[in-house]
Coordinates of C-alpha atoms in Angstrom, one line a residue:
R114 CA -5.6 11.1 15.5
M115 CA -5.6 13.7 13.6
A116 CA -7.9 14.5 11.3
I117 CA -5.6 15.4 7.0
V118 CA -8.9 15.9 4.7
S119 CA -12.5 16.1 6.7
S120 CA -15.6 15.0 4.1
S121 CA -18.5 17.4 3.1
P122 CA -20.6 18.2 1.0
S123 CA -18.9 20.4 -0.9
G124 CA -15.5 19.7 -0.5
P125 CA -12.9 17.0 -1.6
R126 CA -14.5 13.3 -1.1
W127 CA -11.3 11.4 0.4
P128 CA -12.0 11.7 4.7
F129 CA -8.2 11.0 5.8
G130 CA -7.0 10.4 9.1
A131 CA -3.5 9.5 11.0
T132 CA -2.4 7.5 14.1
A133 CA 0.8 8.6 16.0
S134 CA 2.0 5.8 17.1
P135 CA 5.0 4.5 18.5
G136 CA 7.2 2.1 16.7
C137 CA 4.8 2.2 13.8
G138 CA 5.1 6.0 13.1
I139 CA 2.0 7.3 10.7
Q140 CA -0.9 5.4 9.8
M141 CA -3.4 6.3 7.3
R142 CA -6.0 4.8 7.3
S143 CA -9.7 5.5 5.2
P144 CA -13.2 4.5 5.5
A145 CA -13.7 4.9 1.8
P146 CA -10.6 3.3 -0.2
D147 CA -12.6 3.4 -3.4
S148 CA -12.9 7.1 -4.1
I149 CA -9.2 7.7 -5.0
G150 CA -8.7 3.3 -5.0
V151 CA -6.4 3.1 -2.2
P152 CA -5.3 0.5 -0.1
A153 CA -7.3 0.5 3.6
A154 CA -4.5 1.1 5.9
V155 CA -1.9 2.4 4.3
S156 CA 1.2 2.5 7.3
V157 CA 4.6 3.7 7.5
P158 CA 7.5 2.5 10.0
S159 CA 9.1 5.3 11.7
S160 CA 10.3 3.8 14.7
S161 CA 11.5 7.0 16.2
I162 CA 10.5 6.6 19.5
E163 CA 11.9 3.4 21.2
P164 CA 15.7 4.0 19.2
A165 CA 16.0 7.6 21.1
L166 CA 14.9 6.9 24.6
V167 CA 17.8 3.6 24.2
F168 CA 19.8 6.1 22.9
L169 CA 19.5 8.9 25.6
S170 CA 19.1 5.8 28.3
A171 CA 23.2 5.3 26.7
L172 CA 24.5 8.1 27.0
G173 CA 23.2 8.8 30.8
A174 CA 24.6 5.9 32.1
M175 CA 27.6 6.5 30.4
A176 CA 28.0 10.0 31.9
H177 CA 27.2 8.0 35.0
F178 CA 29.9 5.8 34.8
R179 CA 31.8 8.6 33.3
A180 CA 32.7 6.5 30.3
Q181 CA 35.4 6.9 27.1
A182 CA 33.5 9.2 24.4
I183 CA 34.4 6.3 21.6
W184 CA 31.5 5.1 23.2
I185 CA 28.8 7.5 21.6
A186 CA 29.1 5.4 19.0
G187 CA 27.9 2.4 20.6
A188 CA 25.2 4.0 21.9
V189 CA 23.9 5.3 17.9
A190 CA 24.8 1.6 17.1
A191 CA 22.6 0.1 20.2
A192 CA 20.1 2.4 18.6
S193 CA 20.2 1.7 14.6
L194 CA 19.9 -1.8 15.4
L195 CA 16.5 -1.6 17.8
A196 CA 15.4 1.1 15.2
C197 CA 15.4 -1.4 12.7
A198 CA 14.2 -4.6 14.5
V199 CA 11.0 -2.1 14.6
G200 CA 10.9 -1.9 12.2
I201 CA 10.9 -5.5 10.8
V202 CA 8.8 -6.4 14.0
A203 CA 6.1 -3.9 13.0
I204 CA 6.2 -4.1 8.8
V205 CA 5.6 -8.0 10.2
R206 CA 2.8 -7.3 12.1
I207 CA 1.0 -4.7 8.7
A208 CA 0.9 -7.0 6.8
G209 CA 1.3 -10.5 7.9
P210 CA 0.9 -13.7 6.9
A211 CA 0.9 -11.9 3.4
L212 CA 4.7 -11.8 3.5
W213 CA 5.6 -15.4 3.1
R214 CA 2.7 -16.5 0.3
T215 CA 3.8 -13.4 -1.9
S216 CA 6.5 -14.2 -4.7
P217 CA 8.1 -11.5 -5.3
K218 CA 9.5 -10.8 -8.5
Y219 CA 12.3 -8.3 -9.3
G220 CA 12.2 -5.9 -12.0
F221 CA 15.4 -4.9 -10.8
R222 CA 15.9 -2.2 -14.2
A223 CA 12.5 0.0 -13.3
L224 CA 13.8 -0.2 -10.1
Y225 CA 17.0 1.3 -10.1
G226 CA 15.7 3.9 -13.6
Y227 CA 13.6 4.8 -10.6
A228 CA 15.5 5.4 -7.7
A229 CA 18.4 7.2 -9.7
G230 CA 16.7 9.9 -10.1
I231 CA 16.3 9.8 -5.9
M232 CA 19.6 8.8 -5.0
A233 CA 21.3 12.0 -6.8
N234 CA 17.9 14.3 -4.5
S235 CA 20.2 12.0 -2.1
V236 CA 24.0 12.9 -3.2
F237 CA 23.7 16.5 -3.5
Y238 CA 21.3 17.0 -0.9
I239 CA 23.8 15.1 2.5
V240 CA 26.5 17.4 0.5
F241 CA 24.3 20.5 1.2
A242 CA 24.2 19.3 4.7
L243 CA 27.8 18.5 5.5
T244 CA 28.9 22.3 3.4
G245 CA 27.9 24.1 6.7
L246 CA 30.0 21.7 9.2
F247 CA 33.0 22.1 7.2
A248 CA 32.9 25.3 5.6
V249 CA 32.7 26.2 9.5
A250 CA 35.6 23.6 10.2
F251 CA 37.8 25.5 7.4
F252 CA 37.3 29.5 8.2
L253 CA 36.3 29.1 12.0
G254 CA 38.1 26.0 13.8
S255 CA 36.8 22.5 15.5
E256 CA 35.2 24.6 18.4
A257 CA 33.3 26.5 16.8
V258 CA 31.6 23.3 14.5
G259 CA 30.9 22.1 18.0
I260 CA 28.4 25.0 18.6
Y261 CA 27.0 25.2 15.3
R262 CA 27.0 21.1 15.1
F263 CA 24.2 21.8 18.8
C264 CA 22.3 24.8 16.9
L265 CA 21.5 22.3 14.4
Q266 CA 20.7 19.7 17.1
I267 CA 18.5 22.5 18.1
V268 CA 16.5 22.4 15.7
L269 CA 16.3 19.0 14.9
P270 CA 12.6 19.1 15.6
L271 CA 11.1 20.4 12.5
D272 CA 13.4 18.4 10.1
M273 CA 10.5 15.7 12.6
I274 CA 7.7 17.4 11.9
L275 CA 8.2 17.0 8.0
L276 CA 9.5 14.1 7.9
A277 CA 5.9 12.6 9.5
F278 CA 4.2 14.3 7.3
H279 CA 5.8 13.3 4.1
A280 CA 4.9 9.7 5.3
A281 CA 1.4 11.3 6.2
M282 CA 0.6 12.4 2.2
G283 CA 3.3 10.5 0.5
P284 CA 0.6 8.1 -0.5
I285 CA -2.5 10.6 -1.5
Y286 CA 0.2 13.6 -3.3
P287 CA 0.5 10.3 -6.6
I288 CA -2.9 9.2 -7.0
L289 CA -4.4 12.9 -6.7
S290 CA -1.2 14.1 -9.4
R291 CA -1.8 11.0 -11.6
E292 CA -5.4 11.2 -12.0
N293 CA -5.7 15.4 -12.6
R294 CA -7.4 16.3 -9.6
I295 CA -6.1 19.2 -9.2
A296 CA -8.2 20.9 -6.8
E297 CA -8.2 17.6 -4.4
L298 CA -4.6 17.7 -4.6
E299 CA -4.4 21.5 -4.5
E300 CA -6.2 21.2 -0.7
A301 CA -4.4 18.5 0.3
Y302 CA -1.4 20.2 0.3
G303 CA -2.6 22.8 2.0
T304 CA -4.2 21.5 4.5
A305 CA -0.8 20.2 5.2
I306 CA 0.5 23.2 4.6
R307 CA -1.1 24.4 8.3
W308 CA -0.8 22.3 10.3
M309 CA 2.8 22.6 9.8
V310 CA 2.2 26.2 10.1
M311 CA 1.0 25.9 12.9
L312 CA 3.2 23.0 14.6
Q313 CA 6.6 24.6 13.4
L314 CA 6.1 27.9 13.8
P315 CA 5.5 27.9 17.1
I316 CA 8.7 25.8 17.7
G317 CA 10.8 28.2 15.9
I318 CA 9.6 31.1 17.5
A319 CA 10.1 29.4 21.1
I320 CA 14.0 27.7 19.7
A321 CA 14.8 32.1 18.3
W322 CA 13.5 33.2 21.9
N323 CA 14.9 31.4 24.3
R324 CA 18.3 31.1 22.1
G325 CA 21.0 31.9 24.5
D326 CA 19.7 29.5 27.4
L327 CA 19.2 26.6 25.2
L328 CA 22.3 27.1 24.7
A329 CA 24.1 28.1 27.3
L330 CA 23.0 25.0 29.4
A331 CA 25.6 22.9 27.0
G332 CA 27.8 25.4 28.5
P333 CA 29.5 28.7 28.1
A334 CA 31.2 29.1 25.6
F335 CA 27.7 27.6 23.6
A336 CA 26.3 30.6 23.8
S337 CA 28.4 32.8 21.2
G338 CA 26.2 30.9 18.5
A339 CA 22.9 32.3 19.4
Q340 CA 22.1 34.2 16.3
A341 CA 23.3 31.6 14.6
L342 CA 20.4 29.6 16.3
M343 CA 17.4 32.0 16.1
I344 CA 18.4 32.8 11.7
M345 CA 18.2 28.6 11.1
S346 CA 15.1 28.8 14.1
V347 CA 13.1 31.5 12.5
G348 CA 14.4 30.3 8.8
Y349 CA 13.6 26.7 8.8
S350 CA 10.8 27.2 10.1
L351 CA 9.1 29.4 8.4
C352 CA 10.5 26.7 4.8
T353 CA 9.6 23.6 6.5
C354 CA 6.8 24.7 6.1
F355 CA 5.8 24.1 2.4
G356 CA 8.1 21.7 2.5
T357 CA 5.7 19.0 0.6
I358 CA 5.5 20.2 -2.3
A359 CA 9.2 17.9 -3.6
Y360 CA 6.8 14.8 -3.2
I361 CA 4.5 16.5 -5.2
L362 CA 6.5 16.8 -7.7
M363 CA 8.6 13.5 -7.0
L364 CA 5.8 11.4 -7.1
S365 CA 4.3 12.7 -10.2
G366 CA 6.8 11.6 -12.4
R367 CA 9.5 14.7 -12.1
R368 CA 12.4 13.7 -10.3
T369 CA 14.8 15.3 -12.5
V370 CA 13.1 18.7 -12.0
E371 CA 14.1 18.1 -8.5
T372 CA 17.9 16.8 -8.9
W373 CA 18.6 20.4 -10.8
N374 CA 16.5 22.0 -7.2
A375 CA 19.0 20.2 -5.4
A376 CA 21.6 20.6 -7.3
L377 CA 20.3 24.7 -7.4
T378 CA 20.7 24.3 -3.9
T379 CA 23.2 22.8 -2.3
T380 CA 25.7 24.7 -5.3
S381 CA 24.4 28.2 -3.5
N382 CA 24.9 26.8 -0.1
I383 CA 28.5 26.2 -1.7
V384 CA 29.2 29.5 -2.7
L385 CA 27.4 31.8 0.8
A386 CA 28.8 29.6 3.0
I387 CA 32.1 30.8 1.2
V388 CA 31.6 34.1 1.1
L389 CA 29.7 35.1 4.0
I390 CA 31.4 32.6 7.3
P391 CA 34.9 34.3 7.1
R392 CA 32.8 38.0 7.7
F393 CA 30.4 36.8 9.7
G394 CA 31.3 33.4 11.3
L395 CA 29.1 31.6 12.8
A396 CA 25.4 33.1 12.2
G397 CA 26.9 33.7 8.3
A398 CA 26.8 29.7 7.5
A399 CA 23.4 30.0 9.4
A400 CA 22.2 33.0 6.8
A401 CA 24.0 30.8 3.7
A402 CA 21.7 27.7 4.5
T403 CA 18.8 29.1 5.4
F404 CA 18.9 31.1 1.5
S405 CA 19.7 28.6 0.4
F406 CA 16.2 26.3 1.9
I407 CA 13.9 29.4 1.5
L408 CA 15.4 29.7 -2.7
L409 CA 15.2 26.2 -2.5
N410 CA 10.9 26.2 -0.8
V411 CA 10.7 29.8 -3.8
A412 CA 11.7 27.4 -6.7
R413 CA 9.7 24.7 -6.2
I414 CA 6.3 26.9 -5.4
L415 CA 6.9 28.2 -8.9
E416 CA 8.0 24.5 -10.2
A417 CA 4.7 23.2 -9.1
R418 CA 2.6 26.1 -10.8
H419 CA 4.0 26.6 -14.0
L420 CA 4.0 22.5 -14.7
M421 CA 1.1 21.5 -12.6
G422 CA -1.2 24.8 -13.0
L423 CA -1.0 24.3 -8.1
R424 CA -1.5 26.9 -6.4
T425 CA 1.2 26.7 -3.7
F426 CA 1.1 29.7 -1.6
R427 CA -2.5 31.4 -0.8
P428 CA -3.1 34.2 0.7
Y429 CA -4.5 32.8 3.7
F430 CA -1.7 30.6 4.2
L431 CA -0.6 34.3 5.4
R432 CA -2.9 35.1 7.9
I433 CA -2.3 31.8 9.3
I434 CA 1.4 32.5 9.7
A435 CA 0.7 35.8 11.5
I436 CA -2.0 34.1 14.4
S437 CA 0.8 31.2 15.1
A438 CA 3.8 33.8 15.3
G439 CA 2.0 36.4 17.3
S440 CA 1.1 33.8 19.5
G441 CA 3.8 32.4 20.0
T442 CA 5.5 35.8 20.8
A443 CA 2.3 36.7 22.5
T444 CA 3.1 34.0 25.2
F445 CA 6.6 35.2 25.4
Y446 CA 6.6 38.2 26.0
G447 CA 4.1 38.4 28.9
L448 CA 5.5 35.5 30.6
E449 CA 8.2 38.7 30.8
L450 CA 7.3 41.1 31.8
A451 CA 4.9 39.0 34.1
G452 CA 8.7 38.1 35.6
I453 CA 7.6 34.2 35.1
A454 CA 10.2 31.6 34.4
Q455 CA 12.5 34.3 33.2
G456 CA 16.6 31.9 34.5
G457 CA 18.3 30.3 32.5
D458 CA 17.4 26.8 34.4
V459 CA 17.0 24.0 32.8
F460 CA 12.9 24.4 34.6
S461 CA 12.8 27.5 33.9
V462 CA 13.8 27.2 30.0
A463 CA 10.8 23.8 29.6
L464 CA 8.4 25.9 31.6
R465 CA 8.8 29.1 29.1
I466 CA 8.5 26.5 26.0
A467 CA 5.8 24.6 27.3
A468 CA 4.3 27.7 28.2
A469 CA 4.1 29.5 23.7
L470 CA 3.3 25.9 22.7
A471 CA -0.2 24.8 24.4

């Protein structure tokens, strides 16, 4: 259980907790729901654990029986179907009989009017995600695409942490914004940043420090992506700490602003990829994506300050970043000086990362 905001006589009066459980995702629970007018439990199914286990088990079976590569698509399909089933079961368990007693009212105009901006954002961000892959394929060839894709997979845990915090803070931000409770909104966002920094930065440093060994696990040729992986891990771990500001803008009725942010970021990534990849290779692709990501978050922070009067960056964030980054770096440096777990095998890499995250 993770305390998002603790109750105190002098601070914001809305104690919340978040419980993570396999198959049910993040559950926000409030012992005093009347304080901000939300239900006592708001649950967001994530269905993240079981599909991953099914997918990894299927890949292991395929490797054992030397199955054809086409069956990878079957493993993805099976994992996706299980995710859907687990999500349905979670909804039925949470909503219960209310699902059958409630008569639906379809306000399609309002629904699609609301969804249009979100759809536009999604399209832009999909283009953003695919730009690097297509540009690497065009300028560097198919082998480089595999290396770059593997780098993206290694930094995936950083996105998973951000999605979890999106789900946790999503029910809170719009209510505080609608009621113009700016001080409490600042405190909620600041608390999310503190928790994310403590989770994200050690993971980013662990990936950056062990980048060569992590890539070598997939084969000697993948070591050429070490510089790109270092840029991604450091840049993404810093930027995603501030990522929930997107929900504040979206859920406070400023979807158009976020659409322009998405368009700006996508355009920046395309231009930088075209300029940097031919000159710097995979490191150029990583730098283009990372710089665009930084630009996106800086724009969001300035917009929240200008449009909402929200202070989204405080000096103590730098102290938290320094402590988190310093502890992770000191751990790896100490292990290196002591000569402990310095091999490139899976066990040594896992031991070093576990020691840093602990």
